mmCIF file of C-alpha atoms in Angstrom:
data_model
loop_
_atom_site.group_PDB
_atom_site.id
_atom_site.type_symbol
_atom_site.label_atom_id
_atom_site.label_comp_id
_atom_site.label_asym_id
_atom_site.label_seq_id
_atom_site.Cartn_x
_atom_site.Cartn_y
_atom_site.Cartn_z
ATOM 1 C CA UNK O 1 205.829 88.124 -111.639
ATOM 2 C CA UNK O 2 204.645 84.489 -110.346
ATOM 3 C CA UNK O 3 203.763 83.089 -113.844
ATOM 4 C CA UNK O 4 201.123 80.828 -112.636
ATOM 5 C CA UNK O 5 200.171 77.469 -113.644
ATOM 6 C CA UNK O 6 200.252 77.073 -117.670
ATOM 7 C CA UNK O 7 197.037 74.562 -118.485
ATOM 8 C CA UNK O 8 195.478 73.067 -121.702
ATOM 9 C CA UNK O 9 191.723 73.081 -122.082
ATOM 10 C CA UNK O 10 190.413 70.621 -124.755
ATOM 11 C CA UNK O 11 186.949 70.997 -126.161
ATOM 12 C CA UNK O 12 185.678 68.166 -128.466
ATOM 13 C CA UNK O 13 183.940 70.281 -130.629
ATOM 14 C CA UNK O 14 186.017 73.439 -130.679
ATOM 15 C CA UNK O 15 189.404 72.847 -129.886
ATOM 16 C CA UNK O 16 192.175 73.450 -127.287
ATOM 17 C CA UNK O 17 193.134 76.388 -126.027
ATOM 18 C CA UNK O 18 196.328 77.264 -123.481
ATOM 19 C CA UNK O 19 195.932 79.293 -120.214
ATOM 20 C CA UNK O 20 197.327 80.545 -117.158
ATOM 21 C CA UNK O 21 195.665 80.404 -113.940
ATOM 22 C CA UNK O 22 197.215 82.398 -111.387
ATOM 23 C CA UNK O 23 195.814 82.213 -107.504
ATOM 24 C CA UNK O 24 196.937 86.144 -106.445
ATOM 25 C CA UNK O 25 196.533 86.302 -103.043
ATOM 26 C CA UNK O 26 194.163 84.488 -100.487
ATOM 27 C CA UNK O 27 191.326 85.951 -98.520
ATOM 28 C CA UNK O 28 191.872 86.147 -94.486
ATOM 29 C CA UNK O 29 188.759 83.950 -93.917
ATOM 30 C CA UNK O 30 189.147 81.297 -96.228
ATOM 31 C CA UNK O 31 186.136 83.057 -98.551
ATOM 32 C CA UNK O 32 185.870 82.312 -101.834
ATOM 33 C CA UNK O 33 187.866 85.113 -104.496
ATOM 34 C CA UNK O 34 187.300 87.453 -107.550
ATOM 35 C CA UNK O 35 187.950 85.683 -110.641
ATOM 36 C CA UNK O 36 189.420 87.994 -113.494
ATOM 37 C CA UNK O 37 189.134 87.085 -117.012
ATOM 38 C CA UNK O 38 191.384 88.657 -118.987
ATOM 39 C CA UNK O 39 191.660 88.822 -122.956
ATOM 40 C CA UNK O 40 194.925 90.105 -124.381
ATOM 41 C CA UNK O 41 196.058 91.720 -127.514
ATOM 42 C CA UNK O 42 196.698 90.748 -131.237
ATOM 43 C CA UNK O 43 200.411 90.313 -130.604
ATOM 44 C CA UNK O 44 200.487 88.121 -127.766
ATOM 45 C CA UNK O 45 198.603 85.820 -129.893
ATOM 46 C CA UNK O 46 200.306 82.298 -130.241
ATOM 47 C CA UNK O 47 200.720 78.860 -128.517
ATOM 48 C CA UNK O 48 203.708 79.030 -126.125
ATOM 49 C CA UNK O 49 200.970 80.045 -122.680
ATOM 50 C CA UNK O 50 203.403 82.974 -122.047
ATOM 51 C CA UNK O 51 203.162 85.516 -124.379
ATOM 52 C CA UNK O 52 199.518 86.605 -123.506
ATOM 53 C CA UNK O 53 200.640 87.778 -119.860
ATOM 54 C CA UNK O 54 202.993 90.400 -121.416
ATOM 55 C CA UNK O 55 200.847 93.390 -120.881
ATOM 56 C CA UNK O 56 198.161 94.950 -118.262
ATOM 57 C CA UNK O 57 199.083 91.430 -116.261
ATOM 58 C CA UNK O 58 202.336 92.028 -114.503
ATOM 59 C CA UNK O 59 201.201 95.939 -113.174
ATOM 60 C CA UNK O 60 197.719 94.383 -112.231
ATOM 61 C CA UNK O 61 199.482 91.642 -109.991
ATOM 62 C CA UNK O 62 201.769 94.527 -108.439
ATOM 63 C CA UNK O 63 199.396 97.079 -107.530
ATOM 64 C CA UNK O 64 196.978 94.164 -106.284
ATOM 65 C CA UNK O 65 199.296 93.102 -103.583
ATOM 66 C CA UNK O 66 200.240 96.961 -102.985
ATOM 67 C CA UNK O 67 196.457 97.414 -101.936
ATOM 68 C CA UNK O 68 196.010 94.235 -100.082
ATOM 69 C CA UNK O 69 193.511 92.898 -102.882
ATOM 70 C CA UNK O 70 193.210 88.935 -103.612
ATOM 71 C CA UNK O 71 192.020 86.958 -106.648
ATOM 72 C CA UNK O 72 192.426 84.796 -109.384
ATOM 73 C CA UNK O 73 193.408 85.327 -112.441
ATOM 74 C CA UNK O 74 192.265 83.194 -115.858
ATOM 75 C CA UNK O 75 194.285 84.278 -118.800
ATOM 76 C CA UNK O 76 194.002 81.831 -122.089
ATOM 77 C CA UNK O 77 195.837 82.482 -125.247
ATOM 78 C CA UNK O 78 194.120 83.478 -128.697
ATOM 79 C CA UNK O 79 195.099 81.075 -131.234
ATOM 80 C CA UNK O 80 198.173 82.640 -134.372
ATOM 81 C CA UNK O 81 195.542 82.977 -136.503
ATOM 82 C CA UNK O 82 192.318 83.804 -134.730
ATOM 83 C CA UNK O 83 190.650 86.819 -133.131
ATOM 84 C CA UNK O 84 188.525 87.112 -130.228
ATOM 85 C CA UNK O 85 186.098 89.000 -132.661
ATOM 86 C CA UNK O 86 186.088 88.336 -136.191
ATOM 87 C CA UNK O 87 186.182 91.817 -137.335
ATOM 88 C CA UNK O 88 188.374 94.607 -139.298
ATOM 89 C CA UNK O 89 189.840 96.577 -135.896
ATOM 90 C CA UNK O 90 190.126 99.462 -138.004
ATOM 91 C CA UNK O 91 186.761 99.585 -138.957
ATOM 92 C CA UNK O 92 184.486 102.712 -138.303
ATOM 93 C CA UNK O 93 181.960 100.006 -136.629
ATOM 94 C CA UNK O 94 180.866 96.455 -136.812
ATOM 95 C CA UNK O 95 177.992 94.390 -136.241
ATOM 96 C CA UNK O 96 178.259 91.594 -133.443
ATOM 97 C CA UNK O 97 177.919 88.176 -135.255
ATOM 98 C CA UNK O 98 175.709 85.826 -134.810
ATOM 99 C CA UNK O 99 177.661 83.709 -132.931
ATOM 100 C CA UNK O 100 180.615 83.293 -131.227
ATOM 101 C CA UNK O 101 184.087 83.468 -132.874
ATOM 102 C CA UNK O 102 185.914 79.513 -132.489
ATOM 103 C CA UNK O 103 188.641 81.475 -129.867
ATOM 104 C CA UNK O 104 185.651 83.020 -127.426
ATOM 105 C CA UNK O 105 183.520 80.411 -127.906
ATOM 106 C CA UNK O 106 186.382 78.373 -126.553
ATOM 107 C CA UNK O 107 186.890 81.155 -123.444
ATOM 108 C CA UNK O 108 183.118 80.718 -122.962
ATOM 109 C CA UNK O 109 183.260 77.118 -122.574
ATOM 110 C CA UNK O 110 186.614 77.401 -120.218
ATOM 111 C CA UNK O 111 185.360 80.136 -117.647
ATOM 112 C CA UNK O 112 182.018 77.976 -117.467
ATOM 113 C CA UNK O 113 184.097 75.216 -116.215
ATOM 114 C CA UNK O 114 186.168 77.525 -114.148
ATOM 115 C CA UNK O 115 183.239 80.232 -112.472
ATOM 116 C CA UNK O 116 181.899 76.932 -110.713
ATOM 117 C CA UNK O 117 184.723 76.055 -108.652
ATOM 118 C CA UNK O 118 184.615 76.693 -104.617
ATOM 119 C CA UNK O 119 187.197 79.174 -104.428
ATOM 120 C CA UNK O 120 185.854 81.553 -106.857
ATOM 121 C CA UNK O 121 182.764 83.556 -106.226
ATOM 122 C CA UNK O 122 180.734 83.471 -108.874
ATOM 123 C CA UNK O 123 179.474 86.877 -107.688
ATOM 124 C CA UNK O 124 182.398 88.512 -108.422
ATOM 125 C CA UNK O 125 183.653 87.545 -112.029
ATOM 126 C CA UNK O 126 185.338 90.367 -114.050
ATOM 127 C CA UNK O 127 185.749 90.675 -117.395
ATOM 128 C CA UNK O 128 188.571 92.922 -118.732
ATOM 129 C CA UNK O 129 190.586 93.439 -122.093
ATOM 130 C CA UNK O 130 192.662 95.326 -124.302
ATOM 131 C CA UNK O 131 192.575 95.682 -127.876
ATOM 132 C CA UNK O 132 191.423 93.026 -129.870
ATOM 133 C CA UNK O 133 190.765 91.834 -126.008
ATOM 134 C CA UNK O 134 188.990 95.028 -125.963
ATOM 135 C CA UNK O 135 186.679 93.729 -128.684
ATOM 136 C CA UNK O 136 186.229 90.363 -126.892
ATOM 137 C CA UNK O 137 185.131 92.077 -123.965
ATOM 138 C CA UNK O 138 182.003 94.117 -125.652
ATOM 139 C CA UNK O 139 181.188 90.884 -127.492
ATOM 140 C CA UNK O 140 181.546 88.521 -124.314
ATOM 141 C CA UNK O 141 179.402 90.908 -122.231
ATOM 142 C CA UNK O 142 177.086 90.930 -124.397
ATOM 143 C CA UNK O 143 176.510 87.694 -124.935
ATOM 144 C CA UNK O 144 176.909 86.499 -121.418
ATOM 145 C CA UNK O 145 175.969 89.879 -119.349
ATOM 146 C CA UNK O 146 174.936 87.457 -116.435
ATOM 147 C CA UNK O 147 178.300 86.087 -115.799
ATOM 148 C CA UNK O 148 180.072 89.288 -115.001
ATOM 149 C CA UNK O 149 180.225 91.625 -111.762
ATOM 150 C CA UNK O 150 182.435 94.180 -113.930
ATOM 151 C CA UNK O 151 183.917 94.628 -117.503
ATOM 152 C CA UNK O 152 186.756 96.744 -118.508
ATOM 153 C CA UNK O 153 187.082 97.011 -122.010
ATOM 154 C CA UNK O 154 190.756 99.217 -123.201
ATOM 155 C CA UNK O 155 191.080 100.097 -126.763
ATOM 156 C CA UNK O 156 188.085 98.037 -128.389
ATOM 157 C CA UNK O 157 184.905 98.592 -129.998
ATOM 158 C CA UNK O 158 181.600 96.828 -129.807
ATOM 159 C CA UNK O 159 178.031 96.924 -131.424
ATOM 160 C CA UNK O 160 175.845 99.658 -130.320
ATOM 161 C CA UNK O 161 172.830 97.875 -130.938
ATOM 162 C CA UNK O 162 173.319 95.553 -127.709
ATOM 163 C CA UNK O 163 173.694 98.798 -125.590
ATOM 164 C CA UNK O 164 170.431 97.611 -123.871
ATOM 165 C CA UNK O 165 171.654 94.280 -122.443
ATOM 166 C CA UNK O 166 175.223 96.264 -121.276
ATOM 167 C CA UNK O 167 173.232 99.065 -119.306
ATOM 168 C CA UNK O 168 173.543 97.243 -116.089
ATOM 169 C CA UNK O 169 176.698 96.182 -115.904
ATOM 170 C CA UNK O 170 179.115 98.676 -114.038
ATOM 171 C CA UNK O 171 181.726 99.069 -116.719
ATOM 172 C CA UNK O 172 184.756 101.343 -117.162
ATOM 173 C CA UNK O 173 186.287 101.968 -120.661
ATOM 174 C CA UNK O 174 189.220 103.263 -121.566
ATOM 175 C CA UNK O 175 191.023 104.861 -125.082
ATOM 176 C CA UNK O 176 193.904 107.080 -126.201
ATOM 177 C CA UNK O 177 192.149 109.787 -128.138
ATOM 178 C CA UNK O 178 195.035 109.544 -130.522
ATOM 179 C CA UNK O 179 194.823 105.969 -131.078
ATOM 180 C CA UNK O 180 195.684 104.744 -134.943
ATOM 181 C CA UNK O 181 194.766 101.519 -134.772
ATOM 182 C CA UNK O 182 191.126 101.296 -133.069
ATOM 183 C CA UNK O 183 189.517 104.562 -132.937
ATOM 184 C CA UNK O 184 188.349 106.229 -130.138
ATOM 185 C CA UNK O 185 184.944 106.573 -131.573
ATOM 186 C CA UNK O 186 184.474 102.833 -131.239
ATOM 187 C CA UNK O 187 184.602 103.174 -127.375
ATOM 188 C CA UNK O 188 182.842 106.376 -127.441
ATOM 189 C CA UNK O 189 179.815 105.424 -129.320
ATOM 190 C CA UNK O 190 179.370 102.499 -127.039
ATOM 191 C CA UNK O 191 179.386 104.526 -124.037
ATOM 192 C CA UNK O 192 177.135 106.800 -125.602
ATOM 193 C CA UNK O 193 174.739 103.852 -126.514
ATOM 194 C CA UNK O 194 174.752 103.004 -123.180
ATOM 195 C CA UNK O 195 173.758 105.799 -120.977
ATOM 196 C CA UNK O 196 171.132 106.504 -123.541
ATOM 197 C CA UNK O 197 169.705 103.260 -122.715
ATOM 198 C CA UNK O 198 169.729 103.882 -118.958
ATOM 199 C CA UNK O 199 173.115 102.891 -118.262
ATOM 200 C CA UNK O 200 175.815 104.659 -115.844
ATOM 201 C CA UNK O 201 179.040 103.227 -117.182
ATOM 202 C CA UNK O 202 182.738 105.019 -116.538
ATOM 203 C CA UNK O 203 184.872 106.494 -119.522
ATOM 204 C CA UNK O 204 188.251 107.824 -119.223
ATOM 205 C CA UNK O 205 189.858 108.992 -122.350
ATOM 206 C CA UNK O 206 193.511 109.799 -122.172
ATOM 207 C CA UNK O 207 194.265 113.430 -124.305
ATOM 208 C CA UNK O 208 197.551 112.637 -126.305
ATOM 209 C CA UNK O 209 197.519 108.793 -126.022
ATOM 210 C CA UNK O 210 198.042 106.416 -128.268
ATOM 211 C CA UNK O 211 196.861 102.797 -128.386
ATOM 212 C CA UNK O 212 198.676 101.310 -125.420
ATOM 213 C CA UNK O 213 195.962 102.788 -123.217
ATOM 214 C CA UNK O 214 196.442 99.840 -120.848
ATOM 215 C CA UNK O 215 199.349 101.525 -119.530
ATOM 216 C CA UNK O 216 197.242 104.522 -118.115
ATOM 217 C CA UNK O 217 194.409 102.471 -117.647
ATOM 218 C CA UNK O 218 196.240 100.575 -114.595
ATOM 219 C CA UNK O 219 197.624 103.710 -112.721
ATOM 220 C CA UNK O 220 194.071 105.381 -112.712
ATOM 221 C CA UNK O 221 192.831 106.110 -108.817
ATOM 222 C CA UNK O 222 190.509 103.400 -107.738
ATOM 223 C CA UNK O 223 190.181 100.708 -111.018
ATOM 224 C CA UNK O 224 191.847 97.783 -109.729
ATOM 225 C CA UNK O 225 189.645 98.098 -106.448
ATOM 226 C CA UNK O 226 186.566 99.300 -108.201
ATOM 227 C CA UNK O 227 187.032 96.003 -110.657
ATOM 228 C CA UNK O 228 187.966 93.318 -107.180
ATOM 229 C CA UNK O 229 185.452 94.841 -104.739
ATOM 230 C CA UNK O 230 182.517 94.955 -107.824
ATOM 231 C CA UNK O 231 179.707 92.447 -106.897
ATOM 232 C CA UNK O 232 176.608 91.561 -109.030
ATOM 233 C CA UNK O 233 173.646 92.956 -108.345
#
């Protein structure tokens, strides 16, 4: 795997923040690409702008280029001590704060930087995570439903109560049924929320699995090119 281009973004307010921005790919006409955003794990958390592109990454990159698919790729690094969400992941349920956590508020401020450059389509921006990425995924949606074309959130939870403002986004979730560390539940009840509120999103829970439902997630028929070829509305 091409490891991409390891960057710094500095906020004055909030912070910095490491990332990778990998180009995957170019588009036969020249056309702007898909932009994926892409919020890892507890364990790849850190400050070495390596670590985060351990899992989900390196299969997403190989079956891209198996099917032909181009786009780029924004992956920044959660802080040692931080979370996307500041919430107990073992929780039956939580309650989307107020605002932003200091680590997505920093991803907020670096993919509003990053959606406005000419070769990304700003049309086609998808959000995906796993596990406490999973988390920043329902929370990120939420709070920004207009940015994204598509969110895959793997292994997370989110607050049912902002099922209304997720009901139009296409959306595929994925959990092990088996999972100790996040429940299934969590991605259950916010599926549930959803389509009760109008929405049509895509569930696939995987009978026996555990929490590394990232694995399964990428060999599913038709996700990475339902997540590329997704356009807003």
């Amino acid at each position: 795997m091409k490891p991409g281009e390891g960057l710094l973004f500095i906020h004055p307010a909030l912070g910095r923040l490491p990332y990778r921005w990998i180009s995957h790919g170019r588009d036969a006409e020249n056309k702007p690409l898909p932009l994926v955003l892409f919020l890892h794990g507890a364990g790849e958390r850190g400050s070495d702008n390596h670590r985060q592109l351990s899992h989900f990454i390196p299969e997403l990159l190989e079956k891209a280029e198996g099917q032909g698919l181009a786009f780029h790729l924004l992956a920044p690094q959660c802080p040692e001590n931080a979370q996307w969400v500041e919430t107990d992941w073992s929780a039956p349920g939580h309650k989307m704060p107020n605002q932003p956590s200091r680590a997505l508020a920093l991803v907020m401020a670096l993919l509003e930087t990053w959606r406005q450059r000419p070769d990304v389509n700003p049309a086609r921006v998808v959000l995906a995570g796993i596990s406490m990425g999973g988390y920043g995924v329902w929370d990120l949606a939420a709070r920004r439903r207009e940015w994204f074309s598509a969110a895959i959130p793997i292994c997370g939870g989110g607050d049912p109560s902002h099922a209304e403002t997720l009901s139009s986004l296409p959306l595929w979730a994925f959990h092990g049924d088996r999972d100790e560390e996040v429940p299934v539940h969590r991605t259950l009840e916010m599926i549930q929320a959803i389509r009760a509120r109008g929405g049509n999103p895509r569930m696939t829970i995987f009978p026996g699995g555990g929490h590394d439902a990232w694995n399964p997630a990428l060999r599913t028929p038709g996700l990475i090119a339902w997540m590329l070829e997704s356009t807003k509305g």
